[in-house]
Tab-separated table of N, CA and C in Angstrom:
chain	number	residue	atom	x	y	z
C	1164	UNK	N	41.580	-5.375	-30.030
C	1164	UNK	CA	40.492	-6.198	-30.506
C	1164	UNK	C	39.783	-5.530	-31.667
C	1165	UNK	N	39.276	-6.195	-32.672
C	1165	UNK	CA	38.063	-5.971	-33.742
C	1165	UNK	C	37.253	-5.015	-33.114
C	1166	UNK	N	36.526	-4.410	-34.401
C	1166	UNK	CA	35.624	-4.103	-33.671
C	1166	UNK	C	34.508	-4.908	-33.589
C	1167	UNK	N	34.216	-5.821	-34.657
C	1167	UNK	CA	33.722	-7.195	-34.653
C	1167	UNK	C	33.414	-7.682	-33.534
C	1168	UNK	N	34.308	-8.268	-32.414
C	1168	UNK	CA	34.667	-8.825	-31.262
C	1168	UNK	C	33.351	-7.586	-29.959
C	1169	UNK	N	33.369	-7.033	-30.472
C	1169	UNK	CA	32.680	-6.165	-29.368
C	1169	UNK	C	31.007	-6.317	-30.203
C	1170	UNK	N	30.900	-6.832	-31.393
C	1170	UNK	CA	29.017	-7.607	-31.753
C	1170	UNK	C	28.859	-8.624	-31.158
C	1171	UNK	N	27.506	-8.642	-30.447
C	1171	UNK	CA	27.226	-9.932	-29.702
C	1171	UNK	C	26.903	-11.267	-30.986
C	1172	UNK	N	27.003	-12.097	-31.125
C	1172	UNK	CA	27.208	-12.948	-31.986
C	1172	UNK	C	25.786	-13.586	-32.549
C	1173	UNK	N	25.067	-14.016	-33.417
C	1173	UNK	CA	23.819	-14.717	-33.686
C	1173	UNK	C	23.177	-15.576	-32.647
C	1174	UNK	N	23.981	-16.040	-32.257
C	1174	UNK	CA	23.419	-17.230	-31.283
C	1174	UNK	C	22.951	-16.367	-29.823
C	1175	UNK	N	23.614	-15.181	-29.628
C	1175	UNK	CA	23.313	-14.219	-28.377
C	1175	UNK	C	22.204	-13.493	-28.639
C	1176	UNK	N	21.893	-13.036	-29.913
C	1176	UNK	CA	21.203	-12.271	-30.185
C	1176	UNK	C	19.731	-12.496	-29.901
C	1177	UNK	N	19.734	-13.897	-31.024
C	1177	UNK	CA	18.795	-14.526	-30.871
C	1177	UNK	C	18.315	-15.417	-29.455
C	1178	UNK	N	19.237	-15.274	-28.673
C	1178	UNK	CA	19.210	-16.238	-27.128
C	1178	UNK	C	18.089	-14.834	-26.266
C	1179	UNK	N	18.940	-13.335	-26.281
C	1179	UNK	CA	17.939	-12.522	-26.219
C	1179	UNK	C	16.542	-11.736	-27.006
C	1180	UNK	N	16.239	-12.237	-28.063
C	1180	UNK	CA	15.432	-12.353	-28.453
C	1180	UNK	C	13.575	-13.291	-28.028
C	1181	UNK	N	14.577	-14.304	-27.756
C	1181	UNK	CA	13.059	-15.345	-26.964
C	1181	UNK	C	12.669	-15.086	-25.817
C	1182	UNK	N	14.635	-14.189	-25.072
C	1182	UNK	CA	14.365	-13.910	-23.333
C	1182	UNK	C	13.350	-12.637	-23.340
C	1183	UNK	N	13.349	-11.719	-24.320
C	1183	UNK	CA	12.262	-10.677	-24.781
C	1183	UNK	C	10.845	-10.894	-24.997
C	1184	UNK	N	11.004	-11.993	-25.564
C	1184	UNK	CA	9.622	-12.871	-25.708
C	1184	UNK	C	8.814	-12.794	-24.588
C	1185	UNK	N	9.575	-14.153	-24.498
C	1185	UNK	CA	8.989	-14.485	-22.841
C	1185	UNK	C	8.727	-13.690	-21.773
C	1186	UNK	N	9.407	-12.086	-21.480
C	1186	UNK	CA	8.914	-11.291	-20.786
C	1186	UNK	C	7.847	-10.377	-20.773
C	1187	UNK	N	7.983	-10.744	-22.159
C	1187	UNK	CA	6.814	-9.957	-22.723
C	1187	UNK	C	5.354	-10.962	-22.198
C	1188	UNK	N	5.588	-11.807	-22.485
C	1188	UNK	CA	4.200	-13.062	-22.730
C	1188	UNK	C	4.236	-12.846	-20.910
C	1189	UNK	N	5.115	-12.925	-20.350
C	1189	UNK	CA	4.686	-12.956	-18.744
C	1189	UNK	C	3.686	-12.125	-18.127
C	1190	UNK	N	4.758	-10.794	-19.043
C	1190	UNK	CA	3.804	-9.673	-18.828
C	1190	UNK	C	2.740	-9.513	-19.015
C	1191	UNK	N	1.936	-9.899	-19.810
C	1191	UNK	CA	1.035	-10.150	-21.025
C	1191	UNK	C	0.054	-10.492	-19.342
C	1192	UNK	N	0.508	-11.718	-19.648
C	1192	UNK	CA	0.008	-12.968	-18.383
C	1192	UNK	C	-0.817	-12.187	-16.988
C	1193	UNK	N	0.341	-11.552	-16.450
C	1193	UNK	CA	0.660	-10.914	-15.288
C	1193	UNK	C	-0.749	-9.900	-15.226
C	1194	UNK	N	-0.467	-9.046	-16.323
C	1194	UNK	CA	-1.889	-7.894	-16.810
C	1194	UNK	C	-3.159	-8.968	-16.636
C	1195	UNK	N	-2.988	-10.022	-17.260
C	1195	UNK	CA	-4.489	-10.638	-17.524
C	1195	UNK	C	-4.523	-11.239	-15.803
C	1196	UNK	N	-4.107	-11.542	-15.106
C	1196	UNK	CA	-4.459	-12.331	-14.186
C	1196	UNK	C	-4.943	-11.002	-13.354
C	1197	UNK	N	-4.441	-9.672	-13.137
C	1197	UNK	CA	-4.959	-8.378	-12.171
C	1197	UNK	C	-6.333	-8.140	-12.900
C	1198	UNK	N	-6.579	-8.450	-14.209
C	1198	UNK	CA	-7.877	-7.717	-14.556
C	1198	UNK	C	-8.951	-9.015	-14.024
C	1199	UNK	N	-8.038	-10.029	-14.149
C	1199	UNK	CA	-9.027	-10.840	-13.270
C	1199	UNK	C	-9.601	-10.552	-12.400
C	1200	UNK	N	-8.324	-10.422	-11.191
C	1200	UNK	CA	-8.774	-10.181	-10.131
C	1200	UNK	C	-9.624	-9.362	-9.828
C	1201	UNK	N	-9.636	-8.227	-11.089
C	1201	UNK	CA	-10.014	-6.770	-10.373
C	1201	UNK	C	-11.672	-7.087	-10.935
C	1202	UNK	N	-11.872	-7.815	-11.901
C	1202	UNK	CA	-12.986	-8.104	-12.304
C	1202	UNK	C	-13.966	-9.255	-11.331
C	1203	UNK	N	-13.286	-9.904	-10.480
C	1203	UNK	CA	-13.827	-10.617	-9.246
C	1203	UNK	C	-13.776	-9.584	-7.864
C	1204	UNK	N	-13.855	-8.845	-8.044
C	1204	UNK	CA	-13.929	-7.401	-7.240
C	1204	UNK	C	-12.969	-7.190	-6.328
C	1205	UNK	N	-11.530	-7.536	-6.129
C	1205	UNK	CA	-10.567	-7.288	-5.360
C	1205	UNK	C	-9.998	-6.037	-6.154
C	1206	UNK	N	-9.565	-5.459	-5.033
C	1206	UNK	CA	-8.777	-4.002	-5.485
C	1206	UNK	C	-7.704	-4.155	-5.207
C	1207	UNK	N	-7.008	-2.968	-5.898
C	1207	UNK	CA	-5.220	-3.139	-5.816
C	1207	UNK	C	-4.864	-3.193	-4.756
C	1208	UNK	N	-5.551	-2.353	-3.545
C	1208	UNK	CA	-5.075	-1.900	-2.158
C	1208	UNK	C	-5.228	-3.514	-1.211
C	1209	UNK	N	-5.994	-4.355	-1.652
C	1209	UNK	CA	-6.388	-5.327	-1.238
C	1209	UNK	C	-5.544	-6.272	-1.663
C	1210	UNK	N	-5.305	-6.317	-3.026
C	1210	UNK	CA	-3.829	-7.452	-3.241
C	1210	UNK	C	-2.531	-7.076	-2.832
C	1211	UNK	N	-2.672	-5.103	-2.712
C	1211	UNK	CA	-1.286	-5.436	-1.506
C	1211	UNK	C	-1.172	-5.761	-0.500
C	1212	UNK	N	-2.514	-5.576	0.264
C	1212	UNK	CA	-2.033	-5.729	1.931
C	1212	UNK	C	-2.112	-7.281	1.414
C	1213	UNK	N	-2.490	-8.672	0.795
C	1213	UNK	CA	-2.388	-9.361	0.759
C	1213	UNK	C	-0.606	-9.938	0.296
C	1214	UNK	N	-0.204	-9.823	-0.425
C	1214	UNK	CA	1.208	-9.490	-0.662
C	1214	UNK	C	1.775	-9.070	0.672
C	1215	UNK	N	1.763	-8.379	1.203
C	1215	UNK	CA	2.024	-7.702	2.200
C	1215	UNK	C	2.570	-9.088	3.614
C	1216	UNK	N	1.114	-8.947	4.095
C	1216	UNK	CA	1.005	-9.901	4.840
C	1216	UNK	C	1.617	-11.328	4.637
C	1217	UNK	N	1.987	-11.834	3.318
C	1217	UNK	CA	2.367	-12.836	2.664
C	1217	UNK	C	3.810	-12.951	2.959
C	1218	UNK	N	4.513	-11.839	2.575
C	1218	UNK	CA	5.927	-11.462	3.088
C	1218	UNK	C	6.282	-11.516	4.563
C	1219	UNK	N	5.091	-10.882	5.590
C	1219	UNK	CA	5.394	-10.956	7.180
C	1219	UNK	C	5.164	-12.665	7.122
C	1220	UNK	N	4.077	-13.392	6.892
C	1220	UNK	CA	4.455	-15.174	6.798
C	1220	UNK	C	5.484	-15.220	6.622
C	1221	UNK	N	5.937	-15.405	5.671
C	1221	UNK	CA	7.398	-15.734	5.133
C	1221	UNK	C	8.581	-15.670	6.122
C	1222	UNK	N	8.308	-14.136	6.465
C	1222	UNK	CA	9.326	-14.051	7.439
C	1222	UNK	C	9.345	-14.629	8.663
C	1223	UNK	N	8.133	-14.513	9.032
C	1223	UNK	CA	7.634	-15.428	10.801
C	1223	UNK	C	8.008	-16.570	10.326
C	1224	UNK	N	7.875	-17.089	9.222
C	1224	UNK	CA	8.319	-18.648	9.171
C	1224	UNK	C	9.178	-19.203	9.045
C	1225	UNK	N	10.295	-18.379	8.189
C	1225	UNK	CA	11.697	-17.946	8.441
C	1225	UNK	C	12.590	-18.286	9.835
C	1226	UNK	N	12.320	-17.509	10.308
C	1226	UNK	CA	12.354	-16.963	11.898
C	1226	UNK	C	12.159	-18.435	12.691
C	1227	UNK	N	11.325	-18.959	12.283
C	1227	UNK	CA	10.638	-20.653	12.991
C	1227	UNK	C	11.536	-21.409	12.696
C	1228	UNK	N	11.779	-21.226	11.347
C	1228	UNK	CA	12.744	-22.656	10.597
C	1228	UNK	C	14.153	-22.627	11.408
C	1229	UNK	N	14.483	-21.052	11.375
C	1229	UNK	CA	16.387	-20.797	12.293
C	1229	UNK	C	16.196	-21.300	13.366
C	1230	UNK	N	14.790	-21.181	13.889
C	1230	UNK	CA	14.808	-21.445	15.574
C	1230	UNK	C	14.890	-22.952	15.660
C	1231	UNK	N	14.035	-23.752	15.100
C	1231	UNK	CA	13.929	-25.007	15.321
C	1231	UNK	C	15.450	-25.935	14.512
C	1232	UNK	N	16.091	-24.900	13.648
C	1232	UNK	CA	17.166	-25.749	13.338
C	1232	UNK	C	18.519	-25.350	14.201
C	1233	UNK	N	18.795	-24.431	14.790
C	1233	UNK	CA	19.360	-24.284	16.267
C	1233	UNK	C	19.189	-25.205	17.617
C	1234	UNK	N	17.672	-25.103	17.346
C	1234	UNK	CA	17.183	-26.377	18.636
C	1234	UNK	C	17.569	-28.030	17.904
C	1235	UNK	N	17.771	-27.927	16.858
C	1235	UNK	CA	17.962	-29.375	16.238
C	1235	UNK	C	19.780	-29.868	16.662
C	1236	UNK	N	20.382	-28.576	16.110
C	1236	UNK	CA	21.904	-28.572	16.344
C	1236	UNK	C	21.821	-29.014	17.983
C	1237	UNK	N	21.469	-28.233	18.769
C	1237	UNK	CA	21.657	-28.209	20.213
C	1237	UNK	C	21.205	-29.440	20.528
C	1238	UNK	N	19.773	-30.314	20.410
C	1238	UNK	CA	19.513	-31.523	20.772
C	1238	UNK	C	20.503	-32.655	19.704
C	1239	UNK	N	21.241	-32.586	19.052
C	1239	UNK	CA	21.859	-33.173	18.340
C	1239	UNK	C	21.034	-34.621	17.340
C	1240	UNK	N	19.450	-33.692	17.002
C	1240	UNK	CA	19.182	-34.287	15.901
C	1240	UNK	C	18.594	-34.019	15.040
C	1241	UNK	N	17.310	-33.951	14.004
C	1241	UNK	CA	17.583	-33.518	13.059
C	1241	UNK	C	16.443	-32.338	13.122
C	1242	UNK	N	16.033	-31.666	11.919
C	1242	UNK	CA	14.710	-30.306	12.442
C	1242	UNK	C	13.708	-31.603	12.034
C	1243	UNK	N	13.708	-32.154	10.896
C	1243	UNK	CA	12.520	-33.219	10.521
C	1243	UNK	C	12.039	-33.752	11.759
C	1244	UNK	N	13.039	-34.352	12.972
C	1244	UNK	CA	12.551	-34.997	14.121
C	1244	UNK	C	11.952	-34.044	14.916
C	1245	UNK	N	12.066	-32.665	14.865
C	1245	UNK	CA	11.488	-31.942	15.713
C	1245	UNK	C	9.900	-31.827	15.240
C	1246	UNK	N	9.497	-32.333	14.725
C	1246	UNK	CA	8.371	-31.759	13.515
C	1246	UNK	C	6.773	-32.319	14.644
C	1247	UNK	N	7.387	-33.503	14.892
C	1247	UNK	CA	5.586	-33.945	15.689
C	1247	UNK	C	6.066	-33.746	17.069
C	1248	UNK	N	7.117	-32.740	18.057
C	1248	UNK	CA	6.940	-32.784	18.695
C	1248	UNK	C	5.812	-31.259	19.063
C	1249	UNK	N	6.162	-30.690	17.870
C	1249	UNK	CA	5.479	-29.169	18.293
C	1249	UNK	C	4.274	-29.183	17.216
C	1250	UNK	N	3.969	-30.418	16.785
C	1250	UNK	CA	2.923	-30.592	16.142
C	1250	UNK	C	2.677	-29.817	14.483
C	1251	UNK	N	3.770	-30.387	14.190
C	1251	UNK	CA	3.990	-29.360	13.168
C	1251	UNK	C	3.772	-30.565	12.070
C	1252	UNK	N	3.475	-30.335	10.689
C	1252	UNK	CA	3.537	-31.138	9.180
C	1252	UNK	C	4.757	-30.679	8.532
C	1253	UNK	N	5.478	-31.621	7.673
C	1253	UNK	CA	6.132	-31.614	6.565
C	1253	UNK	C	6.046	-30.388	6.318
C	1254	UNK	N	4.868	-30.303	5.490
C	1254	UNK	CA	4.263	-29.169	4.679
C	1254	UNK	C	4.308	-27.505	5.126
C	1255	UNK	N	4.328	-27.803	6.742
C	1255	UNK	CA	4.332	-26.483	7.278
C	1255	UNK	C	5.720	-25.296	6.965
């Protein structure tokens, strides 16, 4: 092969160019929203255990969804139908 063949081409270049952008501007973003926070008086230690705790949800809810779609398989219908028997929302 060229050695040509081994330059990423204009259209790549520039494709990573905007993806640079944009990480940048996130970043940008990301900084401004902590000085927020930190300026409404939450501390770092405080948005992790929040993070934190956010992840154990996730997972407990996780954990809910396998269970109730096992119990869906086994009653042979759907998890949606299981939803008002355990008093649960859509949304949940």
């Amino acid at each position: 092969p060229s050695p040509k063949s081994f330059q990423p081409n204009g259209a790549s270049e520039e494709a990573l160019r905007c993806e640079i952008t944009e990480l940048k501007q996130k970043d940008l973003a990301l900084d401004q929203e902590i000085a927020q926070l930190l300026s409404e008086g939450y501390s770092l230690e405080e948005l992790d255990k929040h993070i934190s705790l956010l992840h154990e949800y996730n997972e407990i809810k996780d954990a809910g969804q396998m269970l109730l779609g096992k119990l869906a398989v086994i009653r042979g219908v759907t998890t949606k139908q299981l939803y008002p028997e355990y008093d649960l929302e859509l949304s949940d």
